[in-house]
XYZ file of C-alpha atoms in Angstrom:
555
model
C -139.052 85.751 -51.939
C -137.891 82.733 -50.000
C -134.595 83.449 -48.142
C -131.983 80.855 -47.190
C -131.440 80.946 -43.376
C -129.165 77.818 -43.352
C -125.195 78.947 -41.815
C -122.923 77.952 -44.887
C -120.475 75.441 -44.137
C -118.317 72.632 -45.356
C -117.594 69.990 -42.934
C -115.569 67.856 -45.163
C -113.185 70.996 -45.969
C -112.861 71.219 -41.991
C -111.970 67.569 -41.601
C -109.001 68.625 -44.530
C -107.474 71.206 -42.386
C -107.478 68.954 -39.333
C -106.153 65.843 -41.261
C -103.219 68.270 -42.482
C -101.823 69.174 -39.213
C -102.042 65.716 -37.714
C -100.310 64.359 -40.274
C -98.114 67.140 -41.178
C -97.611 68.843 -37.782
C -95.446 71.329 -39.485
C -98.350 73.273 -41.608
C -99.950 74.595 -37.829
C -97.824 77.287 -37.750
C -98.801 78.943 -41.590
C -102.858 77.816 -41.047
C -103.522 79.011 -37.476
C -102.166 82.773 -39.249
C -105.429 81.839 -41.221
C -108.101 80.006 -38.648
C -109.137 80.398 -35.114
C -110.910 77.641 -32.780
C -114.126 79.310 -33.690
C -114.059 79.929 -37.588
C -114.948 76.112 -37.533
C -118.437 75.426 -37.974
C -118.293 71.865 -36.287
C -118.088 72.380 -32.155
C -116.098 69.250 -32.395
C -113.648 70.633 -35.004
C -112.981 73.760 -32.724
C -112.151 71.130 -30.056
C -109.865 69.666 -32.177
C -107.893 72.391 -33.406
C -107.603 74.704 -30.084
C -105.795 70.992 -28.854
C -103.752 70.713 -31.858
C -102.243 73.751 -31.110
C -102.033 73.134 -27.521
C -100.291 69.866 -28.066
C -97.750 71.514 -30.839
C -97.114 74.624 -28.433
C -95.506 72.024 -25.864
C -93.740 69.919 -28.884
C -95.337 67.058 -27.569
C -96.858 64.594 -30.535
C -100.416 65.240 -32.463
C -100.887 61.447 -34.185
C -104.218 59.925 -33.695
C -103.146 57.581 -30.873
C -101.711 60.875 -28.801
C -104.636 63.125 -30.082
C -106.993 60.398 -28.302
C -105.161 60.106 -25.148
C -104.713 63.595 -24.813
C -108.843 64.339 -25.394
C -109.934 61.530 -23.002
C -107.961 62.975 -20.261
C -109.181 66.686 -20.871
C -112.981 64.711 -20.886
C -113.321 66.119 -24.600
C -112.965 62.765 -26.328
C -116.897 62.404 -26.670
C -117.355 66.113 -27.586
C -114.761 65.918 -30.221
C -116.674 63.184 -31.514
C -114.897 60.288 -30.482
C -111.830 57.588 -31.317
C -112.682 56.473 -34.442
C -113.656 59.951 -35.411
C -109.884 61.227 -34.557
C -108.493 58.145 -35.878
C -110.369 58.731 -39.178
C -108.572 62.312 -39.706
C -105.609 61.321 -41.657
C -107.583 60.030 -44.533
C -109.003 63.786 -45.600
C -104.972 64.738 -45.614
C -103.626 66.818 -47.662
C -99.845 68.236 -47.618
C -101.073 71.702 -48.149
C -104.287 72.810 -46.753
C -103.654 76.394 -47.453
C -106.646 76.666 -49.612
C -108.809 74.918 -47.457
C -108.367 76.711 -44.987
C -108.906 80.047 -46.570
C -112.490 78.707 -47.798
C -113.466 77.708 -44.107
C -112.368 81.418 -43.228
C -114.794 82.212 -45.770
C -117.279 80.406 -44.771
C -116.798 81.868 -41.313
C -117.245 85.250 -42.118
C -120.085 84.145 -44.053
C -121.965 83.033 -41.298
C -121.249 86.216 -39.855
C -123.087 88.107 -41.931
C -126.086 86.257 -41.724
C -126.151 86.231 -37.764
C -125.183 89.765 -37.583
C -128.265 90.218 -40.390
C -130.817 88.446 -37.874
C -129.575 90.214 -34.992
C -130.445 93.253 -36.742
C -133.794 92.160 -38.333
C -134.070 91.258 -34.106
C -133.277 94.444 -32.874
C -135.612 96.276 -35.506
C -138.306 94.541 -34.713
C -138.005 95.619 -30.440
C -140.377 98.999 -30.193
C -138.291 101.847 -29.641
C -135.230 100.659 -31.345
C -132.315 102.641 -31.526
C -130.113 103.219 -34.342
C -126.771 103.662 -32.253
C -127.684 100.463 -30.797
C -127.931 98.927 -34.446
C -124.812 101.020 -35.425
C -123.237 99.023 -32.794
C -124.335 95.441 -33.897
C -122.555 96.514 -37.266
C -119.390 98.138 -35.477
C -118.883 94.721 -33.718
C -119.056 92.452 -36.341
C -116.600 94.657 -38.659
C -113.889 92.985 -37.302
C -114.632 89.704 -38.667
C -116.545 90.726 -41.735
C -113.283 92.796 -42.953
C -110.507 90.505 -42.171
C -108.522 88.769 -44.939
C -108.435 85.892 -45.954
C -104.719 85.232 -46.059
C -104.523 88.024 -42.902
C -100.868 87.816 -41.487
C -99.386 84.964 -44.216
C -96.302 86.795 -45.813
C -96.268 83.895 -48.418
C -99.141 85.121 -50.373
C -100.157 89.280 -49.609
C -102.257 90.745 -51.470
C -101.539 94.217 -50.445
C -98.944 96.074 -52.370
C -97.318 99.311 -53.007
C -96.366 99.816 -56.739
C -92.437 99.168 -56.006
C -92.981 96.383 -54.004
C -94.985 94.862 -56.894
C -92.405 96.094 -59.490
C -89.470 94.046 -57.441
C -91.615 91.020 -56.628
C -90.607 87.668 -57.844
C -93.485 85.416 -59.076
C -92.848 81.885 -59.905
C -93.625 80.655 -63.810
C -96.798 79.811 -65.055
C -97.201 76.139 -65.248
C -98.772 75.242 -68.850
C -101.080 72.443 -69.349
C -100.080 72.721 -73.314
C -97.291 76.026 -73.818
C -98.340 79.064 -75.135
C -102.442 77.700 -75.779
C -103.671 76.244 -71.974
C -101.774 78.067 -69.331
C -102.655 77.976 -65.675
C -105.779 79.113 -64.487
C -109.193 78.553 -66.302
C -109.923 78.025 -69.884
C -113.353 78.209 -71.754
C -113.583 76.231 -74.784
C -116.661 77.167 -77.061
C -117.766 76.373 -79.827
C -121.443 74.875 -81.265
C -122.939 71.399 -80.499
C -121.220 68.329 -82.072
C -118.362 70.040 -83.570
C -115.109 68.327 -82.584
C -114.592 69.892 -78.554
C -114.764 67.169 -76.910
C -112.285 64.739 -79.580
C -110.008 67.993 -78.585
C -110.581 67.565 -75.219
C -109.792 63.569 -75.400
C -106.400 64.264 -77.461
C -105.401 66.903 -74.880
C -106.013 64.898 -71.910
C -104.330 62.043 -73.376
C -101.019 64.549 -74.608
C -101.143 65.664 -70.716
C -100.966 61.911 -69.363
C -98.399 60.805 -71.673
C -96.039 64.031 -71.997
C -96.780 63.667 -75.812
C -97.631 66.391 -78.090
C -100.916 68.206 -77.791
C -102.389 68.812 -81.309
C -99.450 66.331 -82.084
C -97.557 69.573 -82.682
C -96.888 71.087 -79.282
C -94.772 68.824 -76.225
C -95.893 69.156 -73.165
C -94.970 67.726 -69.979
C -96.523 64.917 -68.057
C -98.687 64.572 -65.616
C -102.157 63.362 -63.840
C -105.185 64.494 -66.256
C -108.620 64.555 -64.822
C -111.371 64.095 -67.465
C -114.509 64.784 -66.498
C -117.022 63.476 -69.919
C -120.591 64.505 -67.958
C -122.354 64.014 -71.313
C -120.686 60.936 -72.361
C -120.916 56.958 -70.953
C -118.376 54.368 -70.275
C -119.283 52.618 -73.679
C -118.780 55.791 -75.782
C -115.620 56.271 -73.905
C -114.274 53.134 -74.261
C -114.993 53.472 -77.822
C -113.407 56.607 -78.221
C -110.128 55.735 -76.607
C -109.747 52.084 -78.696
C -110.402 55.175 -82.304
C -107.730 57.335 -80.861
C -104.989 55.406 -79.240
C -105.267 51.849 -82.046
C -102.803 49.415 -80.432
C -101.131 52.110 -78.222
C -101.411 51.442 -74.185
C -103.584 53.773 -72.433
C -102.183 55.933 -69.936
C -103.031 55.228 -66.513
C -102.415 59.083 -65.885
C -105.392 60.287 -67.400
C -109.114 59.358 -64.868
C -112.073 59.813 -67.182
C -115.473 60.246 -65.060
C -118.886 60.296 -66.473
C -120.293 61.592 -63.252
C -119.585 64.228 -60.479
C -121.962 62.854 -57.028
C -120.034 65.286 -55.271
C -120.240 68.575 -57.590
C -116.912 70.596 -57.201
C -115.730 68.878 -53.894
C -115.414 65.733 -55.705
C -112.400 67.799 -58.340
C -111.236 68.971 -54.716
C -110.930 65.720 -53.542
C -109.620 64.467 -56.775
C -106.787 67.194 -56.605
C -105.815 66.324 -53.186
C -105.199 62.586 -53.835
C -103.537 63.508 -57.003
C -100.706 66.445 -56.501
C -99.191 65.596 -59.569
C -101.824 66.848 -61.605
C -101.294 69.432 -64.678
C -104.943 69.387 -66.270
C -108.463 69.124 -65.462
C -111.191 69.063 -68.214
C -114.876 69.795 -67.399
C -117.378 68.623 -70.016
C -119.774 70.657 -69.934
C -120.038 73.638 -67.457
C -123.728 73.136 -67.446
C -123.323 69.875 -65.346
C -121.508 71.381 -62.595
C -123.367 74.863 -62.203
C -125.432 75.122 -59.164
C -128.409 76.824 -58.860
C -128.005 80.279 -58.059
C -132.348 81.121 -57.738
C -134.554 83.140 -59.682
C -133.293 86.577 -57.782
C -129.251 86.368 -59.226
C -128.776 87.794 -62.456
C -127.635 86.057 -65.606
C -124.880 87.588 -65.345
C -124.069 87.690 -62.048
C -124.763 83.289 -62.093
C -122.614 83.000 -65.309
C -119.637 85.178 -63.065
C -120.303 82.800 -60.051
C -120.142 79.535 -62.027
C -117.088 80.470 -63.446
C -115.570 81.514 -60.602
C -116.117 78.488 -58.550
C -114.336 76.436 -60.933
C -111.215 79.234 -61.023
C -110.699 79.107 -57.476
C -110.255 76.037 -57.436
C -107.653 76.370 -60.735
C -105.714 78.878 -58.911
C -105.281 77.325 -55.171
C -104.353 73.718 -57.138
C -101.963 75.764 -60.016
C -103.573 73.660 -62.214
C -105.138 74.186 -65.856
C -108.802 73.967 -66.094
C -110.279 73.652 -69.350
C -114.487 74.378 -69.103
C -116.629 73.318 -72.703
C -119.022 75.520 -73.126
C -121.721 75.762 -75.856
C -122.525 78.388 -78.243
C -126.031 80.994 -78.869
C -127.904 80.251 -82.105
C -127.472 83.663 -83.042
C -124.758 84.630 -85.409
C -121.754 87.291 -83.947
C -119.703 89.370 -85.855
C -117.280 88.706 -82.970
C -116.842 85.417 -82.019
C -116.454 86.214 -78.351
C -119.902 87.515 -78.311
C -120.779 83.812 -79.730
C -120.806 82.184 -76.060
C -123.853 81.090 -74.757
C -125.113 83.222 -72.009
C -123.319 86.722 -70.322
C -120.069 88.023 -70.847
C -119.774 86.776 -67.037
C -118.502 83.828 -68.655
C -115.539 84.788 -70.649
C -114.555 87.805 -68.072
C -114.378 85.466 -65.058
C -112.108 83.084 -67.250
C -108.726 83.607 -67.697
C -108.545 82.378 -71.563
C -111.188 81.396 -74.185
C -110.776 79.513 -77.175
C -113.669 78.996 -79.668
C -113.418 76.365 -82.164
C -115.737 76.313 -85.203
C -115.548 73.896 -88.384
C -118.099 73.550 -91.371
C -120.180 70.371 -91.385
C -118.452 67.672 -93.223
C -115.219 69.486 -93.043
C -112.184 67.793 -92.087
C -110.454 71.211 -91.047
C -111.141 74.363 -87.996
C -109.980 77.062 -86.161
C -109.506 77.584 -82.762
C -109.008 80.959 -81.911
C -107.551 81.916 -78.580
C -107.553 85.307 -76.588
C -106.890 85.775 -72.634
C -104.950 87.581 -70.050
C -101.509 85.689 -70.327
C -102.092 84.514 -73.746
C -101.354 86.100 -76.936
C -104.493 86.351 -79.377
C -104.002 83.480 -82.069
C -105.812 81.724 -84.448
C -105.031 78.011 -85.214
C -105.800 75.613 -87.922
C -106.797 72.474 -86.915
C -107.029 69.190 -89.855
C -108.976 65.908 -88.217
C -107.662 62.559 -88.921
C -110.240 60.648 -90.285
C -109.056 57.309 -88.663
C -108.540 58.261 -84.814
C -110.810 61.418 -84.884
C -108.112 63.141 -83.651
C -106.695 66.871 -84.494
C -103.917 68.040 -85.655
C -102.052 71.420 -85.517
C -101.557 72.590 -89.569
C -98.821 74.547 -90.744
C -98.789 78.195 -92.128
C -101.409 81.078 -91.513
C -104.418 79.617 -90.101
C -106.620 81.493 -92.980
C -104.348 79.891 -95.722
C -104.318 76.349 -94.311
C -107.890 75.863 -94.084
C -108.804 77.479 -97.136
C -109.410 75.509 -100.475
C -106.230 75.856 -102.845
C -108.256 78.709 -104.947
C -109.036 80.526 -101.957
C -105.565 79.732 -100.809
C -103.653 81.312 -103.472
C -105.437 84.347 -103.374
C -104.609 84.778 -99.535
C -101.148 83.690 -99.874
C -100.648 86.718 -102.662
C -102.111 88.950 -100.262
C -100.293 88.269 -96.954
C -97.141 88.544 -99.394
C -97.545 91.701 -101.256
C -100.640 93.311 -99.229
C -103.534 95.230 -100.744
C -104.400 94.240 -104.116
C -107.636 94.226 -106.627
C -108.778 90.911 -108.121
C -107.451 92.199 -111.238
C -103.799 92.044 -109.899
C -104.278 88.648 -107.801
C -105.887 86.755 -110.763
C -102.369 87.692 -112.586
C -99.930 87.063 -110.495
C -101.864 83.522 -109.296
C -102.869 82.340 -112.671
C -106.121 82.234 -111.831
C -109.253 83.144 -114.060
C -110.177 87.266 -112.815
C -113.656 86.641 -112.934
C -113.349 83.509 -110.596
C -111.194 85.478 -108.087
C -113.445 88.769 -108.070
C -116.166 85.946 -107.107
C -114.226 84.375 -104.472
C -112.736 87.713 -103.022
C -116.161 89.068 -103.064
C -117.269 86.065 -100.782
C -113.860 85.492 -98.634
C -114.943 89.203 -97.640
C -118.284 88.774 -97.195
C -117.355 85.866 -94.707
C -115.173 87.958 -92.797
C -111.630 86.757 -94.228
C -111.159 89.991 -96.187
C -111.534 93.329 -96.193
C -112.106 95.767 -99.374
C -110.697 99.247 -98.932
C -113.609 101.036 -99.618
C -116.608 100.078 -102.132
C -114.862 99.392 -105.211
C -111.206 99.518 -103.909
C -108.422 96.718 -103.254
C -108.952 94.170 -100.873
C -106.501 92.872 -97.918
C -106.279 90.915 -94.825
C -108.269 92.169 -92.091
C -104.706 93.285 -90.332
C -103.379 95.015 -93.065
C -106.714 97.095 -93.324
C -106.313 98.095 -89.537
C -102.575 99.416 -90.789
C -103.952 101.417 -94.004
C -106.173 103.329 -91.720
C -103.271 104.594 -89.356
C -102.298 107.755 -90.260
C -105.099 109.277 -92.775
C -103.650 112.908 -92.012
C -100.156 112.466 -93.976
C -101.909 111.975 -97.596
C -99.662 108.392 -97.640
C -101.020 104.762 -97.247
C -99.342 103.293 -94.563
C -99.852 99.958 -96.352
C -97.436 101.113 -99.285
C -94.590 101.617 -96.235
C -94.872 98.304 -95.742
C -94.283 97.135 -98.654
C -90.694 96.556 -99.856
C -89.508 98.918 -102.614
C -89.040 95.784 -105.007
C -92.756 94.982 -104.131
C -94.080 97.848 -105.205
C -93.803 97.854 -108.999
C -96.333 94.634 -108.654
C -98.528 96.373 -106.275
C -101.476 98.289 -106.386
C -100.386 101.480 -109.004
C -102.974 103.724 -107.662
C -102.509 103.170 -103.997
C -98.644 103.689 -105.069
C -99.711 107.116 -106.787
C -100.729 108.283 -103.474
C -97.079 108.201 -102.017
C -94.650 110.884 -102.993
C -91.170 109.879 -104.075
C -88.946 109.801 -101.279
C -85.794 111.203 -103.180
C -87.632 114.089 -104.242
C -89.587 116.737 -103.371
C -93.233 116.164 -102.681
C -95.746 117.652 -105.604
C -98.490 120.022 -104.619
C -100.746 118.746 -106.506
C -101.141 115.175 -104.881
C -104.306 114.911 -103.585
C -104.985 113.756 -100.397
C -105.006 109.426 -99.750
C -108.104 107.884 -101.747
C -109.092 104.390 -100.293
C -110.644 103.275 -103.794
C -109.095 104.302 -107.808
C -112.213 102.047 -109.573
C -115.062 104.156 -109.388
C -116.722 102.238 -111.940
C -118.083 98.595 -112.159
C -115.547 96.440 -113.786
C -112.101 97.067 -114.865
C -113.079 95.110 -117.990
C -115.693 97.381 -119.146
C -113.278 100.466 -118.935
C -111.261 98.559 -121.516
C -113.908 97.900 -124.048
C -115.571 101.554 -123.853
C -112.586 103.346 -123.508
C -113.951 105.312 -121.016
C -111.560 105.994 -117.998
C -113.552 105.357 -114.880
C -110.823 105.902 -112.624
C -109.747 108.702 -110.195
C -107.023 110.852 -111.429
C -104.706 111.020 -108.478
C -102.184 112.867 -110.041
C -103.318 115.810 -112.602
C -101.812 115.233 -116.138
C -100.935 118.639 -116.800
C -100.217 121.935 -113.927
C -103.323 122.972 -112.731
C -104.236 126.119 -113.357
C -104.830 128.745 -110.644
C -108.473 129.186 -109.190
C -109.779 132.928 -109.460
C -111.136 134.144 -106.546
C -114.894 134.807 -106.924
C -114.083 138.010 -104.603
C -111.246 139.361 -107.143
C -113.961 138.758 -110.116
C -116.579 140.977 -108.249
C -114.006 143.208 -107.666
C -112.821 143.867 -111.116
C -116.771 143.834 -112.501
C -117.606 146.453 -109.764
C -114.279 148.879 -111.264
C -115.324 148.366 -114.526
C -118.945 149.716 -113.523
């Protein structure tokens, strides 16, 4: 097992920091809370900095011209690397390095660890070693190991009691597209060559134009970063002449086919760009590091994930991450992402879109943390290849106008048997016990038990909430106009409300059919049904005890 001895380190995000304060002298105060001289990895950097804050302590002036002066008469000018090195600084700028400052903190205590790891392997290897002597290597590098990133910064603590947190006010969520990207990172799934990337395309565009997303839903403007890392210029260009026709193209939205620089290049990106509301990774695989053969999946899927995130949350900016599908089928279509559940737990949303080949409709479904679960139904436009947000129940609007009827009926009026559906749709009974039967094997319905009435997945999750009061919830729901077109023997289950409740119902029966085929009742004239309610006043059971009883006295 081959160990990496190298000290992590980022010189670039150093440079960042410095740039900052010499350019905005005012930041010192909030990022020295953060960094020390010697949390930079460069010697030159520490230079730097411990005269920054020399310099700003004495309100005397930190530009480039100044900085120089002030190192060539302290003989540092060479050490700090030299003029055109200081001079250089304000180009890695940014007007808030908070963020970068907290990862070179990391990265400090990082290489803490692994010095304070080979002082130990070190002092293990000396005959006669001692373990208070080792307890003390670990006792002095506690301090740094255990400090906080964001130690002594009241701007952003991470420590609270539970009425502190209670009173706290949090600034709103900025939303890429409201109420289906908010801030933070988004994984959209969904199998190869299905339509994520058009959605992508339309998004990013929506974004850069303050249009409408899904042309349904405004948003507001702002810089979009695209990054198409399966795509090339030429498919690009050809995409954006299908979707946008005569319209300009935004100058808002940057479309990259490449990422040199991995996830310091969407660093940079977000530093020149502050205006910037959405960033679109296509496809996570092309910006995953290698995380060796001794990480687990899951523990590489988390990482991944979380790399990208970070960044999200330090920039407040949506990040939308395409991801690909398993082979394998799910019954739940979170368990449908490629890989761990690393993925989708270190994301802050997920939205899986699926469509049937040669279809012109989807849906995206959508579950998160600061989301509410949804399901959307999606139409393409054959033209511009983009999509469009549909109207109605998701189910309904991509379902073909049989199917559609029968769904309609039963969001409306709730359980039902084909029987009932085919006559109040019009429809022929046989064709609608086919079409139930395969709407619920696919998942869109739900029969209420083998032979009983079928109904929206919801509505089945409501006539299983209370089994112990002998009523179907589902009748409840239902309007008392509504129920003299419902289902009579789910009705026959609920006592009469006005009156009071016979003895003899029996107990809430998910099914009245027991046999085959309502049709085939009718032509035998055999009733194959359940008798919920006895036709006559049943007659008292003899106890078998009280029959022994009166044998054994007449004995």
């Amino acid at each position: 097992m081959s160990v990496d001895t190298s000290m992590p380190h980022d010189d670039e995000l150093e440079r960042c920091v410095l740039g900052c304060v010499v350019c905005y002298p005012d930041r010192f105060a909030d990022l020295s809370l953060i960094l020390e001289p010697d949390d930079f990895y460069n010697p030159a950097h520490s230079i730097l900095w411990s005269t920054l804050g020399q310099r700003l302590e004495r309100g005397e002036p930190v530009d480039p011209p100044a900085l120089t002066a002030a190192l060539a008469a302290a003989d540092n000018l060479r050490s700090a690397g030299g003029p055109a090195y200081v001079s250089a600084l304000p180009q890695y700028a940014v007007p808030d390095a908070t963020w970068h400052a907290d990862e070179v903190k990391r990265l400090a205590r990082l290489r803490a660890a692994r010095q304070l790891g080979a002082r130990l392997m070190q002092a293990t290897a000396q005959p006669g070693a001692e373990l208070t002597d080792l307890a003390a290597l670990v006792v002095d590098a506690l301090p740094v190991l255990e400090a906080n990133d964001s130690s002594g910064r009241a701007s952003r603590p991470v420590f609270w009691t539970a009425d502190a947190l209670y009173r706290a006010e949090f600034p709103e969520p900025r939303w890429a597209v409201p109420d289906l990207i908010p801030e933070g990172l988004t994984v959209l799934t969904g199998a190869p060559k299905v339509g994520k990337s058009w959605i992508c395309l339309g998004l990013g565009l929506a974004v850069a134009t303050g249009g409408k997303a899904l042309d349904a839903i405004p948003v507001q403007q702002g810089e979009a970063l695209y990054l198409a890392l399966e795509d090339t210029p030429r498919r690009m260009q050809s995409r954006l002449h299908r979707v946008l026709g005569d319209q300009p193209p935004p100058e808002a939205l940057h479309i990259h086919v490449e990422l040199p620089a991995g996830l310091g290049g969407i660093r940079r990106w977000l530093d020149q760009h502050p205006t910037a509301r959405l960033v679109i990774v296509d496809v996570l695989q092309r910006v995953r590091s290698d995380t060796g053969r001794e990480t687990s999946a899951y523990a590489a899927d988390y990482a991944a994930i979380t790399a990208l995130k970070r960044l999200a949350d330090a920039y407040q900016v949506a990040f939308i991450v395409v991801h690909h599908i398993r082979k394998a089928q799910s019954a739940d279509w979170m368990d449908a992402t490629s890989g761990t559940n690393g993925i989708n737990g270190a994301a802050d949303a997920t939205l899986y879109f699926s469509r049937a080949r040669g279809e012109a409709e989807g849906l995206l479904n959508l579950t998160g943390r600061d989301v509410e679960e949804n399901e959307y139904a999606l139409r393409r436009s054959e033209g511009s290849m983009t999509w469009h947000l549909m109207d109605g129940p998701a189910d309904i609007a991509t379902a073909t106008e049989p199917n559609a009827k029968i769904l309609a009926h039963l969001h409306e009026h709730g359980p039902a048997t084909p029987k009932e559906v085919a006559a109040a749709t019009g429809q022929d009974p046989k064709t609608v016990r086919t079409l139930m039967g395969r709407l619920r094997d696919r998942g869109r319905l739900t029969q209420l038990g083998q032979r009983g009435p079928y109904a929206i997945p919801g509505q089945a999750t409501a006539l299983e909430g209370n089994k112990t009061t002998g009523v179907a919830s589902a009748v409840a729901s239902v309007s008392p106009g509504q129920r003299g077109e419902g289902n009579k023997a789910t009705q026959a289950t609920a006592p009469d409300p006005g009156g009071p409740t016979p003895s003899t119902v029996l107990p809430l029966l998910p099914c009245c059919l027991q046999g085959p085929d309502q049709h085939e009742c009718e032509a035998t004239g055999k009733a194959t049904g359940v008798a919920l309610l006895p036709p006559h006043p049943a007659e008292p059971v003899r106890d078998q005890r009280d029959e022994h009883r009166a044998g054994h006295d007449a004995a």
